[in-house]
Every structure is written in structure tokens, then in C-alpha cells.
Amino acid sequence: MTTMPPAAPISLRDVVLDFRDLTKTYPTPTGEYVVLEKLQLQIKKQEFVSIIGHSGCGKTTLLTMIAGLNDISGGEILLNEFPITGPGPDRGVIFQSPSLLPWMTALENVQLGVEQVFPHATRRQRQDISRYYLDKVGLGSLLHRRASQLSQGMQQRVGIARAFALKPKILLLDEPFGMLDSLTRAELQDVLLEVWDKEKITAIQITHDVDEAIFLADRVIMMTSGPRAQIGDILPIDFARPRRRKDILNHPDYYGYREHLIGFLEH
Amino acid sequence: MGHPTTTTVAAAPRAALASLSRRLPRRVNMRRNLPALGRKLAISLTSMAIFLLLWQLSAGYLYGVEATARIERTTQEQGADAGAAMAACIASGDVSCKPNTLPFPREVVRAAGLLLADHRAIRTKQAEFAAETAELNAARAARGLAAITYTGRPSFVDQIGTSLKTVVVGFLISLLIAVPLGIVIGLNENLRIAFNWMIQVFKPVSPVVWLLLVFMIVKTLTLGSDTDTSFLISSISVGLCAMWATLVNTSVGVSSVNQDYLNVARVLQLGIGKKIFRVILPSAIPLIFTGMRITVSVAWMVLIAIELLAQSPGLGSFVWEEFQNGGSDSNAKIIVAMFVIGLVGFLLDRLMFMVQGRVSFEKAIG
């Protein structure tokens, strides 16, 4: 393993998400199964964080707890200093499966959330918001296509548009490109980064893909294998933004980062 | 690839291409499917021919058995001469001594022609009657009296119409009960438990028993009035018999919505009304319509039995009356009715299939 760069000190003011002794247990017939134990982590404002680890280490559990879709067994997650108790549109989720409502059009799917978040805006304003983000993800010409008639990649584009259109405080991405082929995946990573560079919404992404983690994130958080998963290592990625795939791949530090991550995962 | 503008711009033509390629295969497939269609048609026609042949052969066999038995009986009871006369009579094809058994296909076709001719005759009579009573009825109307109406026997086509009317009313009754109830049951687990025993116990009850139950209730409720309740009784019975599939499917559809969709509703914090009408119900619609399709088929199937018992006009009572008549062409007419019942049922199912395809976001399964 290469030497670890010193972690940059985080000032308390900039912390958006603060995990304090976060614990998750599932009851089983043979006693409690501890997925996460006393996990500590702080995430800064406007930071893009990738969480990487082996299957079953509790990454998705962690994400669903931030989303409020999964109960917290012990400790707490503070969002802007307030503990999370349930789901809400202030945390936009991009699920692994696009989770669009298949009977609605692309526009209607985005609108459903926008109506909820901007109840006082006029119909026109809400439409403009939805159209803006759908256009940003390259679906400007397919607004009225039913979700069930879009390809997986297209559906996930709508998912990205929907999440950003809610103007959330935090963006949660649960292996959003895991179900896509590698070409579509690269395409969507570019789309995601392009929108993200404009909005700079604090983002937490779960991934299995080492290259994806490096390309997207400011910090890569490596989790140890469960049970009793912990944070094993944190790797800051010091590439300037906006990032371009070609520049990143040719960057002299790239393979160092890559080796560090693979070394951790194979350990 | 990574340059911001290229991705957005490039996506548009790519999307157009995708929509084009999605439209193309249909036309290409039509041409490629033509031999497949021809094959299907050929197989269907062949199997129809085999069906008719088997029918013809078995009708011939049964005819022979019946004829032999008749000649033997006559010979035993009235002597050899009478037996020979009976044999000659049967051979001549006379109506008076025709063996009464499964009719030949050609007899059924002839009976269908007769029924149509009869229908035309009745229509002519109705028209004549209307012309004759037009003046009288006008005068009666002027005096505030009810018009004299034609009260003759309904034709076969009229009977089909009556049956269709009954089944449509019965279907609507079952929808009015089953869909709202199914939604409520599907949304609330306690209600689901409360209704479960009722569904399990009443679902398998025979149409005949439903008819008797409805008869008991309607008879009491209409005491004192002399309206004809047979239509009401049969359509309510049809509705009650047929509603179960829709009820069960609606509640299952509502209670088993994809967890992903529910998560979306939770993340967006949709209100209960929005959650039901924009997430749960649309996602349950394919199952609801599958249930409705089964309901229509069941409704049509039990209708015939119910009409037969309730003595309400329609195809069921037509079949029963023909069977009671025992006329020389009664059996053939019953078979005609059988084919008509089957065809109408098939058409109703196709109709529901089309509706299902329209409203559903999933592909309906034929």
C-alpha cells in the first residue's frame, strides 16, 4: 500500500452529514446480526463521496438509513445538525433500478416530485424545472415517452433528472449504473457529472466499480467486509473539476489511486 | 465524450434513431410473419375439418343406434310388418319417425338458417303490427293511455340481445361491488383478514344457489309490486357469481405494489390521496383488468345456467325451451345456440383483452 495522504481537517461548519456511532442490527433466530457497528463519518458540503466495499458489507444499508427508508438501530445521523427520522424529498435518491412509475411519461415522473417540493410554484414554473433537468440529461426530445418504453439507460437518465429537480440537500446514489452495460455506464457518468458540476449538491454514491469511484468522487470511503462493518480507509481524490474522462485516465496519479483501492479490496 | 455540450446534443439524434428502430420492426415483421399466419390458418382449418368429420361420424353412429332400437321396439310391440314400415319411414327421412339424437352438422346449419328466417318473419310481423296500431296508439297517447305493444314470441336474435343485456348489467353490478371493495380491502390488512373467510367460502358457491338466494331477497323486497323481476334476479345473480375474480385480483393488485414504487412515494412524501391515485391504483390496473376479464367470462358462462333456471328470457331459456319442446329440429337448434354462446363468449373476451391492452402499461397476455 502507498502512504496515505493526510486527511484534510474538516471544520464543523461545513459538515452536512454527521454519522455518530451509527449501528445497524437485524434480529435473526440465532441472535442479533450486526451489520454496521459504531460507524463514524463526516461528509462536507458540496462533497462527492463514493463508498466502495464488497457485496453484503452494509453499503446499501447505510444509504437507505440516510434516505430514511431503513430504521437506525443505534447512534444517529445528523443532517445539518438535525437527526434523520424518516424519508423526505430533501434527500434525493437515485435507486439501482430506475424506479420510475412505468405508466407515467418521463416528464410526469419528474413532475410528481417537483409538485411535491414546490407546491407554491405555478404549473408553468414546475414544468420548466422538470423540462430543464430532463433536457440536461439529454431527454429533451423524449419528454412525453412513457417510462416503460424507455431503455434502462434512458430510464436512469430520468432518475437523475428527477433527483436533481427536487433540489435536495443531499443526493444518494445506490449503485445507479450497476445494471447498465459499460458503454451506457460511461455515458451516464458523464451526464451525472455534468449536471452535478452545475449544482454541487452533496452526493454519496455507492459503487462496486473502482474507476467509477475515482472518476466521480472527492473522497472514496472503503468499508470493511461485514458483519460489524467499519470504515477501513479513506482516499481523497485530488483531481480538479470539472473533470474529463480523458484527462483523468491520463493523469499520473490515476493508477496510484487505483492500486490503493484494489489493494484494499483484495486485502 | 466528456465534453459537456456534445453529450446533450448527441443524445437527441440517438433518441430519434431509437424511436425509429422501435417503430420499424412491426412493418418488417408483418411481412416475415405472413407464412407463419398462413401456417396457423392452415392448421386451424384442418383441425376444423377433422372436428366436423368426427362430428359427422359420431352423429351417424348414434343415428344408427337410435334407428335400430326404434325398429326393434316397434317389431317387438307391433309385429314384423310395423317394424318394416318403421324402417322404411326412417329411411325416407320423414320427420314423424326421425330418430332423436345428436344432430348432423348439416342439420345444425339448416337450423341456423331457420332461426334467422324465423327472426326475419317476426321482425316483419312486428313492423306490420306497428303500422296497424300506429293510428290507435296516437289516439291513445292523446288520451294519455299507454301504447299497445307487440307481445309476440321473441326471436332467437332477440334472445341473444336479452342475454347480452343481462350479462352487461350483471358485469356492471359486479364491478360496482368488487372494484371499490377490492381497493379498500387491498389497502387495509385488517379488512383483508376480515373479508378473507367470506371470499374463500362464497367464491366456490354454485350459480344455482346464488340465484335462489337472490330470488329470496328480491321476492321479499318487491312484495306488492307486479313488475317482472326475472331480469333483475338473473342479472344480480350473474353479478354476484362473477365478481369474485375482480375482487380478489383488485385486492391483490392493490396490496402487492412494487416496493420500488412505494419507496418513491415515501421519498417524495406523497399524501395518502396522491399515493393511492397516482402510485397504487395505476400499478394495480393490469391485475384489476385481468380480474375483470375473468369476470366477464364467468358472467357469460353462469348466465346461461341462471336464465335456464330463472325462466328469464335469453339464450338459457331458449335452450331449455327447445329441450322441453322436443321438436324434430330442437336438438339442432340447441347446438346452434351452443355455438352462438361460445362465439359471443369469445368475442366478449376479445373485447376485454383489447380494453386491457389499452389501459395497461404492461403487455396483456392473450
Tab-separated table of C-alpha atoms in Angstrom, chain B residues 60-253:
chain	number	residue	atom	x	y	z
B	60	GLY	CA	-74.088	-41.155	-37.900
B	61	TYR	CA	-73.222	-43.833	-35.361
B	62	LEU	CA	-75.695	-42.505	-32.788
B	63	TYR	CA	-78.341	-42.176	-35.506
B	64	GLY	CA	-77.818	-45.849	-36.401
B	65	VAL	CA	-78.093	-47.000	-32.776
B	66	GLU	CA	-81.271	-44.980	-32.250
B	67	ALA	CA	-82.835	-46.199	-35.524
B	68	THR	CA	-82.077	-49.866	-34.825
B	69	ALA	CA	-83.513	-49.606	-31.331
B	70	ARG	CA	-86.647	-47.963	-32.663
B	71	ILE	CA	-87.219	-50.623	-35.362
B	72	GLU	CA	-86.624	-53.442	-32.867
B	73	ARG	CA	-89.034	-51.932	-30.359
B	74	THR	CA	-91.745	-51.499	-32.995
B	75	THR	CA	-91.198	-55.070	-34.225
B	76	GLN	CA	-91.486	-56.431	-30.690
B	77	GLU	CA	-94.548	-54.400	-29.755
B	78	GLN	CA	-96.484	-54.313	-33.043
B	79	GLY	CA	-95.126	-57.147	-35.202
B	80	ALA	CA	-92.797	-57.533	-38.155
B	81	ASP	CA	-94.931	-55.531	-40.617
B	82	ALA	CA	-94.975	-52.450	-38.414
B	83	GLY	CA	-91.225	-52.856	-37.927
B	84	ALA	CA	-90.628	-52.922	-41.656
B	85	ALA	CA	-92.870	-49.876	-42.076
B	86	MET	CA	-90.848	-48.067	-39.387
B	87	ALA	CA	-87.591	-48.970	-41.144
B	88	ALA	CA	-88.983	-47.625	-44.410
B	89	CYS	CA	-90.220	-44.498	-42.682
B	90	ILE	CA	-86.818	-43.849	-41.100
B	91	ALA	CA	-85.056	-44.484	-44.407
B	92	SER	CA	-87.352	-41.940	-46.122
B	93	GLY	CA	-86.172	-39.310	-43.644
B	94	ASP	CA	-89.720	-38.395	-42.643
B	95	VAL	CA	-89.981	-36.047	-39.674
B	96	SER	CA	-92.595	-38.154	-37.866
B	97	CYS	CA	-90.258	-41.084	-37.244
B	98	LYS	CA	-86.884	-39.340	-37.217
B	99	PRO	CA	-84.508	-40.794	-34.574
B	100	ASN	CA	-83.959	-38.182	-31.892
B	101	THR	CA	-80.242	-37.911	-31.127
B	102	LEU	CA	-77.123	-35.810	-31.758
B	103	PRO	CA	-77.896	-33.848	-34.942
B	104	PHE	CA	-75.657	-33.935	-38.032
B	105	PRO	CA	-73.625	-30.794	-38.875
B	106	ARG	CA	-75.840	-30.123	-41.928
B	107	GLU	CA	-78.955	-30.183	-39.732
B	108	VAL	CA	-77.379	-27.590	-37.433
B	109	VAL	CA	-76.573	-25.339	-40.382
B	110	ARG	CA	-80.174	-25.731	-41.606
B	111	ALA	CA	-81.499	-24.934	-38.117
B	112	ALA	CA	-79.379	-21.788	-38.026
B	113	GLY	CA	-80.964	-20.763	-41.345
B	114	LEU	CA	-84.415	-21.500	-39.963
B	115	LEU	CA	-83.759	-19.422	-36.849
B	116	LEU	CA	-82.649	-16.488	-38.998
B	117	ALA	CA	-85.676	-16.845	-41.245
B	118	ASP	CA	-87.866	-17.006	-38.154
B	119	HIS	CA	-86.193	-13.830	-36.878
B	120	ARG	CA	-86.965	-12.050	-40.169
B	121	ALA	CA	-90.567	-13.239	-40.061
B	122	ILE	CA	-91.000	-11.951	-36.525
B	123	ARG	CA	-89.478	-8.600	-37.476
B	124	THR	CA	-91.946	-8.323	-40.377
B	125	LYS	CA	-94.805	-9.137	-38.047
B	126	GLN	CA	-93.605	-6.527	-35.594
B	127	ALA	CA	-93.397	-3.937	-38.345
B	128	GLU	CA	-96.895	-4.815	-39.538
B	129	PHE	CA	-98.208	-4.622	-36.021
B	130	ALA	CA	-96.572	-1.240	-35.509
B	131	ALA	CA	-98.086	0.053	-38.756
B	132	GLU	CA	-101.547	-1.243	-37.832
B	133	THR	CA	-101.509	0.192	-34.316
B	134	ALA	CA	-99.826	3.487	-35.202
B	135	GLU	CA	-103.101	5.367	-35.519
B	136	LEU	CA	-104.647	3.743	-32.494
B	137	ASN	CA	-101.553	4.383	-30.392
B	138	ALA	CA	-101.509	8.029	-31.434
B	139	ALA	CA	-105.096	8.341	-30.332
B	140	ARG	CA	-104.335	6.553	-27.071
B	141	ALA	CA	-101.346	8.805	-26.466
B	142	ALA	CA	-103.576	11.825	-26.976
B	143	ARG	CA	-105.901	10.459	-24.301
B	144	GLY	CA	-102.932	9.767	-22.032
B	145	LEU	CA	-103.118	5.990	-22.309
B	146	ALA	CA	-100.153	3.636	-22.655
B	147	ALA	CA	-99.374	2.474	-26.180
B	148	ILE	CA	-100.251	-1.067	-27.243
B	149	THR	CA	-97.034	-3.004	-27.715
B	150	TYR	CA	-96.192	-6.153	-29.608
B	151	THR	CA	-96.263	-9.104	-27.211
B	152	GLY	CA	-95.404	-11.937	-29.578
B	153	ARG	CA	-92.677	-14.529	-29.134
B	154	PRO	CA	-89.107	-13.154	-29.175
B	155	SER	CA	-86.843	-14.351	-31.975
B	156	PHE	CA	-83.515	-16.115	-31.459
B	157	VAL	CA	-81.640	-12.887	-32.185
B	158	ASP	CA	-83.796	-11.087	-29.616
B	159	GLN	CA	-82.819	-13.752	-27.087
B	160	ILE	CA	-79.127	-13.109	-27.767
B	161	GLY	CA	-79.757	-9.398	-27.234
B	162	THR	CA	-81.542	-10.046	-23.947
B	163	SER	CA	-78.734	-12.271	-22.731
B	164	LEU	CA	-76.146	-9.653	-23.629
B	165	LYS	CA	-78.146	-7.021	-21.779
B	166	THR	CA	-78.336	-9.251	-18.710
B	167	VAL	CA	-74.646	-10.010	-18.775
B	168	VAL	CA	-73.698	-6.341	-19.197
B	169	VAL	CA	-75.893	-5.312	-16.266
B	170	GLY	CA	-74.553	-8.225	-14.213
B	171	PHE	CA	-70.981	-7.255	-15.094
B	172	LEU	CA	-71.597	-3.647	-14.058
B	173	ILE	CA	-73.112	-4.813	-10.772
B	174	SER	CA	-70.056	-6.956	-10.061
B	175	LEU	CA	-67.700	-4.085	-10.918
B	176	LEU	CA	-69.610	-1.677	-8.681
B	177	ILE	CA	-69.207	-4.080	-5.783
B	178	ALA	CA	-65.842	-5.706	-6.448
B	179	VAL	CA	-63.581	-2.816	-7.511
B	180	PRO	CA	-64.234	-0.400	-4.625
B	181	LEU	CA	-64.356	-3.240	-2.105
B	182	GLY	CA	-61.175	-4.757	-3.544
B	183	ILE	CA	-59.340	-1.434	-3.284
B	184	VAL	CA	-60.407	-0.921	0.325
B	185	ILE	CA	-59.515	-4.494	1.258
B	186	GLY	CA	-56.200	-4.218	-0.548
B	187	LEU	CA	-55.244	-1.048	1.298
B	188	ASN	CA	-56.082	-2.276	4.778
B	189	GLU	CA	-54.688	-5.520	6.111
B	190	ASN	CA	-57.242	-5.803	8.912
B	191	LEU	CA	-60.104	-5.513	6.457
B	192	ARG	CA	-58.350	-8.069	4.275
B	193	ILE	CA	-58.385	-10.533	7.170
B	194	ALA	CA	-62.000	-9.645	7.955
B	195	PHE	CA	-63.139	-10.348	4.413
B	196	ASN	CA	-60.900	-13.301	3.714
B	197	TRP	CA	-63.174	-16.019	5.104
B	198	MET	CA	-66.129	-14.568	3.259
B	199	ILE	CA	-64.306	-14.625	-0.063
B	200	GLN	CA	-62.974	-18.129	0.491
B	201	VAL	CA	-66.382	-19.508	1.463
B	202	PHE	CA	-68.624	-17.716	-1.013
B	203	LYS	CA	-66.382	-17.852	-4.070
B	204	PRO	CA	-66.963	-21.544	-4.840
B	205	VAL	CA	-70.756	-21.376	-4.338
B	206	SER	CA	-72.660	-22.567	-7.415
B	207	PRO	CA	-74.590	-20.074	-9.553
B	208	VAL	CA	-77.797	-22.003	-8.865
B	209	VAL	CA	-77.550	-21.302	-5.140
B	210	TRP	CA	-76.803	-17.626	-5.746
B	211	LEU	CA	-79.880	-17.434	-7.915
B	212	LEU	CA	-82.047	-18.916	-5.168
B	213	LEU	CA	-80.565	-16.533	-2.606
B	214	VAL	CA	-81.149	-13.505	-4.809
B	215	PHE	CA	-84.637	-14.790	-5.550
B	216	MET	CA	-85.469	-14.969	-1.825
B	217	ILE	CA	-84.303	-11.405	-1.234
B	218	VAL	CA	-85.726	-9.776	-4.359
B	219	LYS	CA	-89.058	-11.522	-3.930
B	220	THR	CA	-89.454	-10.046	-0.451
B	221	LEU	CA	-88.245	-6.607	-1.472
B	222	THR	CA	-90.666	-6.385	-4.405
B	223	LEU	CA	-93.695	-7.663	-2.491
B	224	GLY	CA	-96.839	-5.913	-3.626
B	225	SER	CA	-95.479	-4.626	-6.902
B	226	ASP	CA	-96.264	-6.627	-10.024
B	227	THR	CA	-93.154	-5.746	-12.030
B	228	ASP	CA	-91.298	-8.536	-13.763
B	229	THR	CA	-88.350	-9.262	-11.508
B	230	SER	CA	-86.804	-12.073	-13.544
B	231	PHE	CA	-84.358	-9.762	-15.358
B	232	LEU	CA	-83.323	-8.149	-12.079
B	233	ILE	CA	-82.885	-11.509	-10.371
B	234	SER	CA	-80.810	-13.030	-13.127
B	235	SER	CA	-78.547	-10.019	-13.607
B	236	ILE	CA	-77.893	-9.646	-9.856
B	237	SER	CA	-77.145	-13.371	-9.615
B	238	VAL	CA	-74.745	-13.121	-12.533
B	239	GLY	CA	-73.037	-10.178	-10.869
B	240	LEU	CA	-72.638	-11.976	-7.549
B	241	CYS	CA	-71.311	-15.150	-9.163
B	242	ALA	CA	-68.827	-13.376	-11.370
B	243	MET	CA	-67.468	-10.647	-9.098
B	244	TRP	CA	-65.011	-12.782	-7.133
B	245	ALA	CA	-62.199	-12.789	-9.667
B	246	THR	CA	-62.262	-8.981	-9.861
B	247	LEU	CA	-62.494	-8.671	-6.076
B	248	VAL	CA	-59.535	-10.940	-5.404
B	249	ASN	CA	-57.395	-9.516	-8.213
B	250	THR	CA	-58.096	-5.933	-7.197
B	251	SER	CA	-57.161	-6.551	-3.596
B	252	VAL	CA	-54.032	-8.480	-4.554
B	253	GLY	CA	-53.046	-5.795	-7.077
